[in-house]
XYZ file of C-alpha atoms in Angstrom:
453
model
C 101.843 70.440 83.507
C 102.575 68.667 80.065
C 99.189 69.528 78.771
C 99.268 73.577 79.976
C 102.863 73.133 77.407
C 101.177 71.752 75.358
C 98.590 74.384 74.998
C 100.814 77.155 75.167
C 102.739 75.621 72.532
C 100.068 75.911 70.130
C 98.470 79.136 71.029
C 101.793 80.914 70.475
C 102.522 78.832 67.220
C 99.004 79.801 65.977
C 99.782 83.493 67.346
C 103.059 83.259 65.003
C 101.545 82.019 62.223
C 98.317 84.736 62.257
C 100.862 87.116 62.553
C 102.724 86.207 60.077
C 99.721 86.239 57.758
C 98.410 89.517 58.789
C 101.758 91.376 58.064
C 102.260 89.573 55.192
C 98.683 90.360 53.937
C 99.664 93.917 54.979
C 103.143 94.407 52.864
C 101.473 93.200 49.912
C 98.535 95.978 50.099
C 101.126 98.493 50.625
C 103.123 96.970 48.127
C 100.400 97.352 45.278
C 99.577 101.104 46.685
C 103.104 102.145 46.196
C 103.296 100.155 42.789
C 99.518 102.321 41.412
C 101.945 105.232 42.641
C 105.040 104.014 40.748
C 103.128 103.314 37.262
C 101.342 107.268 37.310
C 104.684 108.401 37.669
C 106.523 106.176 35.362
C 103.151 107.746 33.059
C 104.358 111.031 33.541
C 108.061 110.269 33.189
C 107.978 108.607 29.784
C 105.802 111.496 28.737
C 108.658 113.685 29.645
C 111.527 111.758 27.998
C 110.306 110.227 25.150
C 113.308 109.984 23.481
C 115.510 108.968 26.810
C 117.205 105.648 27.034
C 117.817 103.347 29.858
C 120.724 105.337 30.750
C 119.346 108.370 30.598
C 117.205 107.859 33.306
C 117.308 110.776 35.654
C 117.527 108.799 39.316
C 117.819 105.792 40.757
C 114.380 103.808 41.608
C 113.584 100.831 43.509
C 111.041 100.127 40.534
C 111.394 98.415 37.114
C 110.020 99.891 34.362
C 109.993 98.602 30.964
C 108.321 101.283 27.873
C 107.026 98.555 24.686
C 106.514 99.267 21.517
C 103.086 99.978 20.851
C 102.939 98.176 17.328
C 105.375 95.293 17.945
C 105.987 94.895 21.267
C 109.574 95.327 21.746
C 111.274 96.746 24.813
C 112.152 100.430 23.569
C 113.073 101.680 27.149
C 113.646 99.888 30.643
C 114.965 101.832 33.991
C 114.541 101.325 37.350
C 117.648 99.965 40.293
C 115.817 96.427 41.345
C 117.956 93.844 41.678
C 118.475 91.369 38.848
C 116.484 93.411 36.015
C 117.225 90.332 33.615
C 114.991 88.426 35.663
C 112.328 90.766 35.332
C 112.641 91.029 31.932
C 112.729 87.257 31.320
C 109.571 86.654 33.485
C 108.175 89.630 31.175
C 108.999 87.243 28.276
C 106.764 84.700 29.128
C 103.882 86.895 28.886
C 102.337 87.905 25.402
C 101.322 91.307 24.511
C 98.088 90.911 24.104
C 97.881 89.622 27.550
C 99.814 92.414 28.531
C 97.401 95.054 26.678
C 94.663 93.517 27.962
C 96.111 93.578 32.085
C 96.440 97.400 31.004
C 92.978 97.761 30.104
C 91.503 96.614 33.757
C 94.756 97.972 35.763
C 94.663 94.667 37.344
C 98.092 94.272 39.236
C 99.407 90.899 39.062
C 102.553 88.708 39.872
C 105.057 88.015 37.652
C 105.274 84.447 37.524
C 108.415 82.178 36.809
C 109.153 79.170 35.968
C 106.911 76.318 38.149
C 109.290 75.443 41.096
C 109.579 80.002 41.804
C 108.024 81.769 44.087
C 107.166 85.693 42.377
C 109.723 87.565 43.173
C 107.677 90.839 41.443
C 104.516 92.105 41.597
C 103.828 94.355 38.079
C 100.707 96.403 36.960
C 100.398 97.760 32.978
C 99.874 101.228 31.652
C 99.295 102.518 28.025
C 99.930 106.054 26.700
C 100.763 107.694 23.134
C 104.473 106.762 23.335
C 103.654 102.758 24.311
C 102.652 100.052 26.775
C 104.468 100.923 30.026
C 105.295 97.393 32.503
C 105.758 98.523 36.174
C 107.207 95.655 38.563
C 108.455 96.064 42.684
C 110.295 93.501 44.227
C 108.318 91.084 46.775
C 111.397 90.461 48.457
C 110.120 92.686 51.993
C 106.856 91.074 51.914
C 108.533 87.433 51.047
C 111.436 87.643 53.956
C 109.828 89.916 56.621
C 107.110 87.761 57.209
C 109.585 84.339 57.184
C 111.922 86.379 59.835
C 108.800 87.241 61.986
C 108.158 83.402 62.463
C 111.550 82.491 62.940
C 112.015 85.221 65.588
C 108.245 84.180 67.372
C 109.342 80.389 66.879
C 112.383 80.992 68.919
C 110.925 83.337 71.398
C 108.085 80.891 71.819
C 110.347 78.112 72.620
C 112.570 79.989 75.492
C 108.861 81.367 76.619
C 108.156 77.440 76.922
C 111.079 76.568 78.407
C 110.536 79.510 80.762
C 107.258 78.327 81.330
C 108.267 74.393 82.032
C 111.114 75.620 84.531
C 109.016 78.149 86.513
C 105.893 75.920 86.146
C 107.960 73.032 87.387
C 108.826 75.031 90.470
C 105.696 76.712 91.219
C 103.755 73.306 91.157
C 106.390 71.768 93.337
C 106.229 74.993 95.779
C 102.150 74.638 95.406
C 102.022 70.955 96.227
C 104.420 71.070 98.982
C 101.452 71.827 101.297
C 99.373 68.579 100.117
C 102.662 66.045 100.393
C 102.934 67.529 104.080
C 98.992 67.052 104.704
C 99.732 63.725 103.128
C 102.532 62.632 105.692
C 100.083 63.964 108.470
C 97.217 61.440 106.912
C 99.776 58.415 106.705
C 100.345 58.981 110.407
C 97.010 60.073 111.561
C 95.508 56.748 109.135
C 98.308 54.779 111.154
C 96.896 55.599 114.566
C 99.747 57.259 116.092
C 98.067 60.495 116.924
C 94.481 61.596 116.530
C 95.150 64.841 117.842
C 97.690 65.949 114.588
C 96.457 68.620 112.095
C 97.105 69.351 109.054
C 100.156 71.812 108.892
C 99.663 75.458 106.763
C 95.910 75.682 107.838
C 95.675 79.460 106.758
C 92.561 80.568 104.593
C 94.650 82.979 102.210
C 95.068 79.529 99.931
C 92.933 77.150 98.546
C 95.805 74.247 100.187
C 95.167 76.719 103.170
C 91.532 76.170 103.149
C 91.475 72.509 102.151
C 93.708 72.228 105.832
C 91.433 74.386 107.786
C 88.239 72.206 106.326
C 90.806 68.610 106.894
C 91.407 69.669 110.421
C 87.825 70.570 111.135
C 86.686 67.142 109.952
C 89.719 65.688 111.894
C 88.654 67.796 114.948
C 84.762 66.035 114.804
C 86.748 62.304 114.047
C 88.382 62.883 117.067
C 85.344 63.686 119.267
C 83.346 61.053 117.644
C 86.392 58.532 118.603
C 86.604 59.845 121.957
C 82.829 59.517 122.958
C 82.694 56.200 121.287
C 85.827 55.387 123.672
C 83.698 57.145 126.410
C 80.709 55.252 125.731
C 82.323 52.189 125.290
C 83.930 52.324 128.964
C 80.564 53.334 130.242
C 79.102 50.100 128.413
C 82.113 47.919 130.299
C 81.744 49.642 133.925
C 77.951 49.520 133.446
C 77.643 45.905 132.680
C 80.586 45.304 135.372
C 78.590 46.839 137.678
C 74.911 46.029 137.121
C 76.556 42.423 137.167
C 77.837 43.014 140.315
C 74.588 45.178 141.845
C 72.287 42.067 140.441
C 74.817 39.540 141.957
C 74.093 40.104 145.653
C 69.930 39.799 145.143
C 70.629 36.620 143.179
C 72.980 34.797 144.981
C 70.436 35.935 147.792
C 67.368 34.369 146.317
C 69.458 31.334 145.094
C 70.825 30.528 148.757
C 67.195 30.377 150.191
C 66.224 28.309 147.513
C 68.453 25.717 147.988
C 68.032 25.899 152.048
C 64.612 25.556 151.168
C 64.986 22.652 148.493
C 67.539 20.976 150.895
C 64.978 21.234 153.983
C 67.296 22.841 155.847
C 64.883 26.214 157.090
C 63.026 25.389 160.130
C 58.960 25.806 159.286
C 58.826 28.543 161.722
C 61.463 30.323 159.513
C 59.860 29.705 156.729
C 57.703 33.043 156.535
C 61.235 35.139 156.904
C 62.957 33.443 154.140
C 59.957 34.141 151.718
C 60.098 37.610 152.765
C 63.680 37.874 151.958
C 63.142 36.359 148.915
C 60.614 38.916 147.829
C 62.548 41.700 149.337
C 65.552 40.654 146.975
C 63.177 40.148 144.293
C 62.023 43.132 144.461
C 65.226 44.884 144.612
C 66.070 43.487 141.787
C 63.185 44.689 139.575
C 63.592 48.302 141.000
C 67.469 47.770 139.920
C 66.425 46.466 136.545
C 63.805 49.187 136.014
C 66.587 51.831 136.667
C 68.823 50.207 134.554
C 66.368 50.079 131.807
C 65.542 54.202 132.535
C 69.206 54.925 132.242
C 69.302 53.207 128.682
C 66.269 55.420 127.421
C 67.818 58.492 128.650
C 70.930 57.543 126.771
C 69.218 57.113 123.805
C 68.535 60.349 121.728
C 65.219 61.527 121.002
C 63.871 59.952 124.201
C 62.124 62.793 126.171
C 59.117 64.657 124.827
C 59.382 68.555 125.337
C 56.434 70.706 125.714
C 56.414 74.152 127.674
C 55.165 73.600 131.263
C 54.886 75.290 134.460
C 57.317 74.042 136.776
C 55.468 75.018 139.957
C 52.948 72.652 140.397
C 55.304 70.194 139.536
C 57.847 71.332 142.426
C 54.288 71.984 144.569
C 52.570 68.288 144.166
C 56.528 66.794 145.056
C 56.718 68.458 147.674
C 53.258 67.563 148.900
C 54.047 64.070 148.291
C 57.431 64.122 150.430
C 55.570 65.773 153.412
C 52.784 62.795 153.228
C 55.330 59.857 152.761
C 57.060 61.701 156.346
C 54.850 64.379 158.236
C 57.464 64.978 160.645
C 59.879 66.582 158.617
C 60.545 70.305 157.824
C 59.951 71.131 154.368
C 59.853 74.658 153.494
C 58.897 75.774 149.522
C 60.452 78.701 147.847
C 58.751 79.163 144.482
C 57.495 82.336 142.077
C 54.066 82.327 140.718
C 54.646 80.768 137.793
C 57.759 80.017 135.829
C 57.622 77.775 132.219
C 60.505 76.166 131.055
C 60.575 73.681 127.986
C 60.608 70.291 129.822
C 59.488 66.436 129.780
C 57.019 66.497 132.609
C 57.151 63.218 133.393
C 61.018 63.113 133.552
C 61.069 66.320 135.121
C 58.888 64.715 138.067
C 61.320 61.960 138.262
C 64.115 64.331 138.997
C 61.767 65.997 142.030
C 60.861 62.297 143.157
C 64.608 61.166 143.459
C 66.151 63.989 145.088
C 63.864 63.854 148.092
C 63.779 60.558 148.564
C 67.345 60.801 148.439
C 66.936 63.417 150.931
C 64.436 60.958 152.973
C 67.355 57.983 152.308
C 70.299 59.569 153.735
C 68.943 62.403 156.630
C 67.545 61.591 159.752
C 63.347 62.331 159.646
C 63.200 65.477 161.558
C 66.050 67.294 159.397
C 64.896 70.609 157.338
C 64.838 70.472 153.962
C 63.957 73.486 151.670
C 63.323 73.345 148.473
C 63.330 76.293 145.698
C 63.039 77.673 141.921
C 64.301 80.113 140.721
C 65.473 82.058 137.286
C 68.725 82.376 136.311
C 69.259 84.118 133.174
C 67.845 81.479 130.643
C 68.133 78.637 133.144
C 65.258 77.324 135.632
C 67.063 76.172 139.054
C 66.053 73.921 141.170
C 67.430 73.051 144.282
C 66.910 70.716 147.118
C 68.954 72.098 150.334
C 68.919 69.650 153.667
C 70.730 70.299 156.648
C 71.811 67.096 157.120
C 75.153 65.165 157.934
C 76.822 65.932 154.507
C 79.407 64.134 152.972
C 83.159 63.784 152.681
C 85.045 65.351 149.576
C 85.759 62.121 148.208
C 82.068 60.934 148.155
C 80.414 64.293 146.690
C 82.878 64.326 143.550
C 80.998 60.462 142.818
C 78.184 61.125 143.668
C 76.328 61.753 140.626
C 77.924 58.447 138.824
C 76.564 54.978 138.731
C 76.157 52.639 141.353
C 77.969 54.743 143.157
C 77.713 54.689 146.860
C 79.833 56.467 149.469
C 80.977 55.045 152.863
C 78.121 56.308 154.916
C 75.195 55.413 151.948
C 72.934 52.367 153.612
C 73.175 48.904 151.342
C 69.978 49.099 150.227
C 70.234 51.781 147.676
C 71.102 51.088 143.940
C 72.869 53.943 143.521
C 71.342 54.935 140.461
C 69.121 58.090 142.166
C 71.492 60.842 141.374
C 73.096 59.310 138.258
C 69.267 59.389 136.671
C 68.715 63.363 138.327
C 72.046 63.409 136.466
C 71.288 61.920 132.842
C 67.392 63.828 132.589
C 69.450 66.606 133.158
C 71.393 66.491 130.146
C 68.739 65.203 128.561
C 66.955 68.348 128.919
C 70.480 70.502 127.412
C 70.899 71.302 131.471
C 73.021 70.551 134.436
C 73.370 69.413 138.156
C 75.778 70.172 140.920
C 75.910 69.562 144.169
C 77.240 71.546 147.029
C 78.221 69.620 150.544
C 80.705 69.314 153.481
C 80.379 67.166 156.325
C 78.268 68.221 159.396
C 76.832 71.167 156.695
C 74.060 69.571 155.329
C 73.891 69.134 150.953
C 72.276 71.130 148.719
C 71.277 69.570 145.168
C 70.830 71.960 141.996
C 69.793 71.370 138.537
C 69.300 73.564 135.558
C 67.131 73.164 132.594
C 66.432 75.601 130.140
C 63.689 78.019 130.251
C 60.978 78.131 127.318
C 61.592 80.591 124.836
């Protein structure tokens, strides 16, 4: 604010002073016109009155004119209505009449200077006919004052313009910053944690505070998600390592109570056999546990899945094929086009077919009907996996796709990871799963990934 007064301040002084100049510059050219006017005519007049006297002289004039003697130099005749003649004429004293017949040879119009402290107060020019040497002065006094009164006037209207200026200025900055002290009280709370969700008031783009609010709250907007997936992820860290504790527990405490039995010589030798094969069976829950722990991880890490474009009907045709030789007996029936790509990982992809019918195998009797299909949807692939098995309650099917989850009717020795991994390649792949189910009606298991463009 100080320096835009500042630099007002001196363009309007400058402005004044040019101005003053100019005009100035201006009088005195119109000045020296109207004096080459004055001296033809004072020419002519002397020519008609030669033997007039000063008080003879026929009408007033704002001009001085003084008629010498052309042999001595002595005033012979002076007229003219300009203030304070005897000034004129003691200024003309000071000059010698050579000097003076020699101005009148080049017409040069010059000032009549005073003493050294004066400003000229007359501007003359010189003229010589048959009667004498003719002097022809005009006051300066327009061309002094008007210019003086120009800067005074500019000087004073320049410093209510600045005062103007400060006041208004004042205002307008105060009314133009209101916007940023707001956003600031909104950053002192936000920065305080008492609500990520608070924007930036006045988020309109007709301003640039308007726009700095709309980009603020957009930045705020992606803070906010950022915080609220890192709170996300950081509860799925907790409840993960709560419950892969928990799910590793039971195999170890397992393994660990045989041992000791064993070490303690407390297992009969004829039950020796069983306790090694519940040892390895624990054993080898826990690596399956551990490997779907570790799968989960990768699919949680970005950049983990390698897309190509692929033909998803073999894939679904060689699962299928698989689940019909792990159990003959049961009904499978296919539902597939000819062909149909979509831009996959093929290896996750058969992981997806893999656990949904053995979660099929896992939780229906062996003789139920299963059927599965693909289809397109609009830009989506869908699979789904239909049995018409026992189903599931409410409760259970709104879980089921989280991890180690297991409902009431699920038998103990599944990890509960199946679904949750169907689940995570899913959104790996930009898709999504659902699952449709009701008790005594049998489940039906669909997942979406996109199509290859």
């Amino acid at each position: 604010m100080v320096g835009l007064i500042l630099v007002t301040s001196a363009g309007l002084l400058a402005t004044s002073l040019i101005s003053a100049i100019v005009l100035h510059t201006f009088m005195m050219e119109r000045l020296d016109v109207e004096l080459q006017v004055a001296a033809a005519r004072a020419v002519t007049r002397v020519d008609e009155t030669v033997s007039s006297t000063a008080a003879d002289s026929p009408s007033p004039s704002p001009y001085f004119v003084a008629v010498l003697d052309p042999a001595t130099g002595a005033i012979t005749n002076t007229w003219g209505d300009t203030p304070r003649p005897d000034v004129v004429l003691d200024r003309l004293d000071r000059y010698s009449f050579a000097w003076l017949l020699r101005r009148a040879g080049d017409g040069e119009i010059f000032d009549l200077e005073g003493p050294p402290s004066s400003v000229p107060a007359h501007r003359a020019t010189v003229r010589v006919n048959e009667q004498g040497v003719i002097v022809v002065a005009i006051p300066t006094d327009n061309a002094q004052i008007l210019p003086q009164q120009l800067v005074l006037i500019q000087l004073v209207v320049s410093g209510l313009l600045i005062a103007a200026l400060a006041l208004a200025g004042r205002g307008l900055i105060a009314r133009g910053l209101a916007p940023l002290d707001r956003m600031a009280t909104t950053a002192d709370r936000i920065s305080a944690g008492e609500d990520l969700s608070e924007r930036m008031p006045g988020a309109e783009r007709d301003s640039e505070a308007g726009r700095l609010a709309v980009a603020i709250n957009t930045m705020l907007g992606r803070i906010e998600q950022a915080f609220q997936a890192r709170l996300r992820s950081e509860r799925r860290v907790r409840a993960f390592a709560a419950d892969a504790s928990h799910e590793l527990r039971t195999p170890l405490t397992t393994i660990r109570g045989y041992a000791e039995l064993y070490r303690q010589g407390a297992i009969p030798p004829d039950q020796i056999g069983g306790a090694m094969r519940r040892i390895e069976s624990e054993a080898e829950r826990m690596s399956r546990l551990v490997a779907e722990l570790l799968e989960l991880a990768r699919l949680d890490r970005p950049g983990s899945l390698e897309f190509a474009r692929t033909d998803l009907v073999p894939l679904v045709n060689d699962a299928v094929a698989d689940a019909a030789a792990v159990e003959p007996a049961r009904p499978l029936e296919v539902d597939v086009p000819d062909t149909l790509d979509g831009t996959i990982d093929e290896t996750r992809f058969r992981q997806v077919l893999a656990n949904l019918l053995a979660n099929v195998r896992e939780h229906t009797p062996p003789d139920t009907p299963t059927r599965v299909s693909l289809r397109r949807d609009e830009d989506s692939a869908v699979l789904e996996i239909a049995d018409q098995g026992p189903g599931m309650p409410t409760e259970d099917a709104a879980r089921v796709f989280d991890r180690f989850y297991r409902g009431r009717r699920t038998p103990t020795g599944g990890s509960g990871l199946g679904l949750s991994i169907v689940h995570a390649i899913a959104e790996a792949h930009g898709g999504e799963t659902g699952l449709t189910t009701a008790p005594g009606e049998g489940t039906t298991v669909t997942v979406r990934v996109p199509l290859a463009q």
